[in-house]
Amino acid sequence: QVQLVESGGGSVQAGGSLRLSCAASGRTLSTFAMGWFRQAPGKEREFVAAISWGGSSTNYADSVKGRFTISRVNAKNAVYLQMNSLKPEDTAVYYCAAGNNMATIGQGYWGQGTQVTVSS
């Protein structure tokens, strides 16, 4: 059983920063590729970022590339998403996900989500 819990969401002005955290409850995350998705009201869930099990490879959606950074600390069973230069279009519920590899993180486990609101 794998349980993921996101935290760190909130409200911020455009141009500000937030750091999202995802912590595992139960067994370690070290065997999983990890990532983040987001979903705005009335829209489909979209991919944001992914990181390999060892942290050596990362992938980002074009919309966040250069602004967001994904990282992980396996010893803490934690995955992070540092979000800088936030824009109103980043407003969404952000979900942590885990899967067998970077290409399949959306087919594994999900957290409950954390709200990020960016105002102009």
PDB file of N, CA and C in Angstrom, residues 6-9 17-22 35-38 47-51 59-61 64 67-72 78-84 86 90 94-96 114 116:
ATOM      1  N   GLU A   6       0.114  15.459  -0.230  1.00  0.00           N
ATOM      2  CA  GLU A   6       0.706  16.716  -0.666  1.00  0.00           C
ATOM      3  C   GLU A   6       0.495  17.802   0.373  1.00  0.00           C
ATOM      4  N   SER A   7       1.401  18.768   0.379  1.00  0.00           N
ATOM      5  CA  SER A   7       1.272  19.935   1.233  1.00  0.00           C
ATOM      6  C   SER A   7       2.044  21.088   0.603  1.00  0.00           C
ATOM      7  N   GLY A   8       1.844  22.275   1.122  1.00  0.00           N
ATOM      8  CA  GLY A   8       2.585  23.433   0.665  1.00  0.00           C
ATOM      9  C   GLY A   8       1.825  24.353  -0.262  1.00  0.00           C
ATOM     10  N   GLY A   9       0.622  23.981  -0.632  1.00  0.00           N
ATOM     11  CA  GLY A   9      -0.175  24.840  -1.480  1.00  0.00           C
ATOM     12  C   GLY A   9      -0.658  26.064  -0.730  1.00  0.00           C
ATOM     13  N   SER A  17       6.580  32.588  -5.292  1.00  0.00           N
ATOM     14  CA  SER A  17       7.045  31.207  -5.278  1.00  0.00           C
ATOM     15  C   SER A  17       6.315  30.388  -4.236  1.00  0.00           C
ATOM     16  N   LEU A  18       6.221  29.108  -4.504  1.00  0.00           N
ATOM     17  CA  LEU A  18       5.704  28.135  -3.561  1.00  0.00           C
ATOM     18  C   LEU A  18       6.513  26.858  -3.711  1.00  0.00           C
ATOM     19  N   ARG A  19       6.599  26.103  -2.638  1.00  0.00           N
ATOM     20  CA  ARG A  19       7.246  24.801  -2.681  1.00  0.00           C
ATOM     21  C   ARG A  19       6.261  23.749  -2.211  1.00  0.00           C
ATOM     22  N   LEU A  20       5.913  22.845  -3.091  1.00  0.00           N
ATOM     23  CA  LEU A  20       5.021  21.761  -2.762  1.00  0.00           C
ATOM     24  C   LEU A  20       5.819  20.549  -2.303  1.00  0.00           C
ATOM     25  N   SER A  21       5.271  19.850  -1.333  1.00  0.00           N
ATOM     26  CA  SER A  21       5.894  18.640  -0.828  1.00  0.00           C
ATOM     27  C   SER A  21       4.933  17.472  -0.974  1.00  0.00           C
ATOM     28  N   CYS A  22       5.495  16.308  -1.180  1.00  0.00           N
ATOM     29  CA  CYS A  22       4.725  15.079  -1.245  1.00  0.00           C
ATOM     30  C   CYS A  22       5.428  14.061  -0.374  1.00  0.00           C
ATOM     31  N   GLY A  35       6.124  12.194  -9.846  1.00  0.00           N
ATOM     32  CA  GLY A  35       5.796  13.347 -10.651  1.00  0.00           C
ATOM     33  C   GLY A  35       4.650  14.148 -10.081  1.00  0.00           C
ATOM     34  N   TRP A  36       4.345  15.217 -10.792  1.00  0.00           N
ATOM     35  CA  TRP A  36       3.264  16.104 -10.418  1.00  0.00           C
ATOM     36  C   TRP A  36       2.353  16.349 -11.604  1.00  0.00           C
ATOM     37  N   PHE A  37       1.065  16.362 -11.327  1.00  0.00           N
ATOM     38  CA  PHE A  37       0.041  16.755 -12.275  1.00  0.00           C
ATOM     39  C   PHE A  37      -0.758  17.889 -11.665  1.00  0.00           C
ATOM     40  N   ARG A  38      -1.518  18.582 -12.479  1.00  0.00           N
ATOM     41  CA  ARG A  38      -2.386  19.621 -11.962  1.00  0.00           C
ATOM     42  C   ARG A  38      -3.690  19.630 -12.741  1.00  0.00           C
ATOM     43  N   PHE A  47      -0.061  16.986 -17.157  1.00  0.00           N
ATOM     44  CA  PHE A  47       1.261  16.669 -16.645  1.00  0.00           C
ATOM     45  C   PHE A  47       2.039  17.944 -16.353  1.00  0.00           C
ATOM     46  N   VAL A  48       2.792  17.934 -15.255  1.00  0.00           N
ATOM     47  CA  VAL A  48       3.617  19.074 -14.879  1.00  0.00           C
ATOM     48  C   VAL A  48       5.101  18.714 -14.896  1.00  0.00           C
ATOM     49  N   ALA A  49       5.478  17.681 -14.155  1.00  0.00           N
ATOM     50  CA  ALA A  49       6.887  17.322 -14.040  1.00  0.00           C
ATOM     51  C   ALA A  49       7.026  15.888 -13.573  1.00  0.00           C
ATOM     52  N   ALA A  50       8.171  15.283 -13.883  1.00  0.00           N
ATOM     53  CA  ALA A  50       8.459  13.923 -13.452  1.00  0.00           C
ATOM     54  C   ALA A  50       9.930  13.797 -13.113  1.00  0.00           C
ATOM     55  N   ILE A  51      10.246  12.835 -12.264  1.00  0.00           N
ATOM     56  CA  ILE A  51      11.620  12.576 -11.870  1.00  0.00           C
ATOM     57  C   ILE A  51      11.810  11.071 -11.730  1.00  0.00           C
ATOM     58  N   ASN A  59      11.753  15.622 -16.224  1.00  0.00           N
ATOM     59  CA  ASN A  59      11.010  16.028 -17.399  1.00  0.00           C
ATOM     60  C   ASN A  59       9.965  17.048 -16.974  1.00  0.00           C
ATOM     61  N   TYR A  60       9.752  18.062 -17.805  1.00  0.00           N
ATOM     62  CA  TYR A  60       8.823  19.127 -17.479  1.00  0.00           C
ATOM     63  C   TYR A  60       7.914  19.444 -18.649  1.00  0.00           C
ATOM     64  N   ALA A  61       6.707  19.842 -18.316  1.00  0.00           N
ATOM     65  CA  ALA A  61       5.832  20.391 -19.333  1.00  0.00           C
ATOM     66  C   ALA A  61       6.416  21.706 -19.835  1.00  0.00           C
ATOM     67  N   VAL A  64       5.885  24.998 -17.848  1.00  0.00           N
ATOM     68  CA  VAL A  64       6.536  25.268 -16.572  1.00  0.00           C
ATOM     69  C   VAL A  64       8.049  25.189 -16.657  1.00  0.00           C
ATOM     70  N   ARG A  67      10.802  27.405 -14.830  1.00  0.00           N
ATOM     71  CA  ARG A  67      10.208  28.035 -13.660  1.00  0.00           C
ATOM     72  C   ARG A  67      10.035  27.061 -12.495  1.00  0.00           C
ATOM     73  N   PHE A  68       9.738  25.813 -12.818  1.00  0.00           N
ATOM     74  CA  PHE A  68       9.511  24.794 -11.791  1.00  0.00           C
ATOM     75  C   PHE A  68      10.690  23.839 -11.737  1.00  0.00           C
ATOM     76  N   THR A  69      10.963  23.313 -10.550  1.00  0.00           N
ATOM     77  CA  THR A  69      12.014  22.326 -10.364  1.00  0.00           C
ATOM     78  C   THR A  69      11.498  21.193  -9.501  1.00  0.00           C
ATOM     79  N   ILE A  70      11.605  19.974 -10.001  1.00  0.00           N
ATOM     80  CA  ILE A  70      11.206  18.812  -9.238  1.00  0.00           C
ATOM     81  C   ILE A  70      12.450  18.167  -8.629  1.00  0.00           C
ATOM     82  N   SER A  71      12.322  17.685  -7.408  1.00  0.00           N
ATOM     83  CA  SER A  71      13.424  17.021  -6.739  1.00  0.00           C
ATOM     84  C   SER A  71      12.867  15.978  -5.784  1.00  0.00           C
ATOM     85  N   ARG A  72      13.750  15.133  -5.291  1.00  0.00           N
ATOM     86  CA  ARG A  72      13.313  14.122  -4.343  1.00  0.00           C
ATOM     87  C   ARG A  72      14.422  13.807  -3.361  1.00  0.00           C
ATOM     88  N   ALA A  78      10.246  11.694   0.307  1.00  0.00           N
ATOM     89  CA  ALA A  78       9.675  12.984  -0.048  1.00  0.00           C
ATOM     90  C   ALA A  78      10.022  13.387  -1.475  1.00  0.00           C
ATOM     91  N   VAL A  79       9.069  14.048  -2.121  1.00  0.00           N
ATOM     92  CA  VAL A  79       9.240  14.628  -3.442  1.00  0.00           C
ATOM     93  C   VAL A  79       8.772  16.069  -3.368  1.00  0.00           C
ATOM     94  N   TYR A  80       9.459  16.952  -4.083  1.00  0.00           N
ATOM     95  CA  TYR A  80       9.169  18.372  -3.991  1.00  0.00           C
ATOM     96  C   TYR A  80       8.964  18.980  -5.369  1.00  0.00           C
ATOM     97  N   LEU A  81       8.231  20.063  -5.385  1.00  0.00           N
ATOM     98  CA  LEU A  81       8.078  20.860  -6.592  1.00  0.00           C
ATOM     99  C   LEU A  81       8.266  22.313  -6.206  1.00  0.00           C
ATOM    100  N   GLN A  82       9.421  22.860  -6.559  1.00  0.00           N
ATOM    101  CA  GLN A  82       9.692  24.271  -6.336  1.00  0.00           C
ATOM    102  C   GLN A  82       9.127  25.058  -7.507  1.00  0.00           C
ATOM    103  N   MET A  83       8.227  25.968  -7.221  1.00  0.00           N
ATOM    104  CA  MET A  83       7.548  26.737  -8.250  1.00  0.00           C
ATOM    105  C   MET A  83       7.920  28.203  -8.094  1.00  0.00           C
ATOM    106  N   ASN A  84       8.607  28.733  -9.081  1.00  0.00           N
ATOM    107  CA  ASN A  84       9.014  30.123  -9.091  1.00  0.00           C
ATOM    108  C   ASN A  84       8.332  30.865 -10.233  1.00  0.00           C
ATOM    109  N   LEU A  86       5.548  32.339 -10.507  1.00  0.00           N
ATOM    110  CA  LEU A  86       4.205  31.809 -10.703  1.00  0.00           C
ATOM    111  C   LEU A  86       3.319  32.772 -11.487  1.00  0.00           C
ATOM    112  N   ASP A  90      -1.114  29.134 -13.578  1.00  0.00           N
ATOM    113  CA  ASP A  90      -0.650  28.011 -12.778  1.00  0.00           C
ATOM    114  C   ASP A  90      -1.668  27.604 -11.717  1.00  0.00           C
ATOM    115  N   TYR A  94      -2.865  20.658  -7.414  1.00  0.00           N
ATOM    116  CA  TYR A  94      -1.674  19.917  -7.789  1.00  0.00           C
ATOM    117  C   TYR A  94      -1.660  18.562  -7.097  1.00  0.00           C
ATOM    118  N   TYR A  95      -1.395  17.533  -7.882  1.00  0.00           N
ATOM    119  CA  TYR A  95      -1.408  16.165  -7.394  1.00  0.00           C
ATOM    120  C   TYR A  95      -0.038  15.521  -7.538  1.00  0.00           C
ATOM    121  N   CYS A  96       0.386  14.856  -6.514  1.00  0.00           N
ATOM    122  CA  CYS A  96       1.584  14.043  -6.546  1.00  0.00           C
ATOM    123  C   CYS A  96       1.227  12.659  -7.068  1.00  0.00           C
ATOM    124  N   THR A 114      -3.338  19.403  -3.564  1.00  0.00           N
ATOM    125  CA  THR A 114      -3.204  20.623  -2.783  1.00  0.00           C
ATOM    126  C   THR A 114      -3.455  21.817  -3.699  1.00  0.00           C
ATOM    127  N   VAL A 116      -3.297  25.403  -5.342  1.00  0.00           N
ATOM    128  CA  VAL A 116      -2.397  26.519  -5.601  1.00  0.00           C
ATOM    129  C   VAL A 116      -3.187  27.596  -6.320  1.00  0.00           C
TER     130      VAL A 116
END
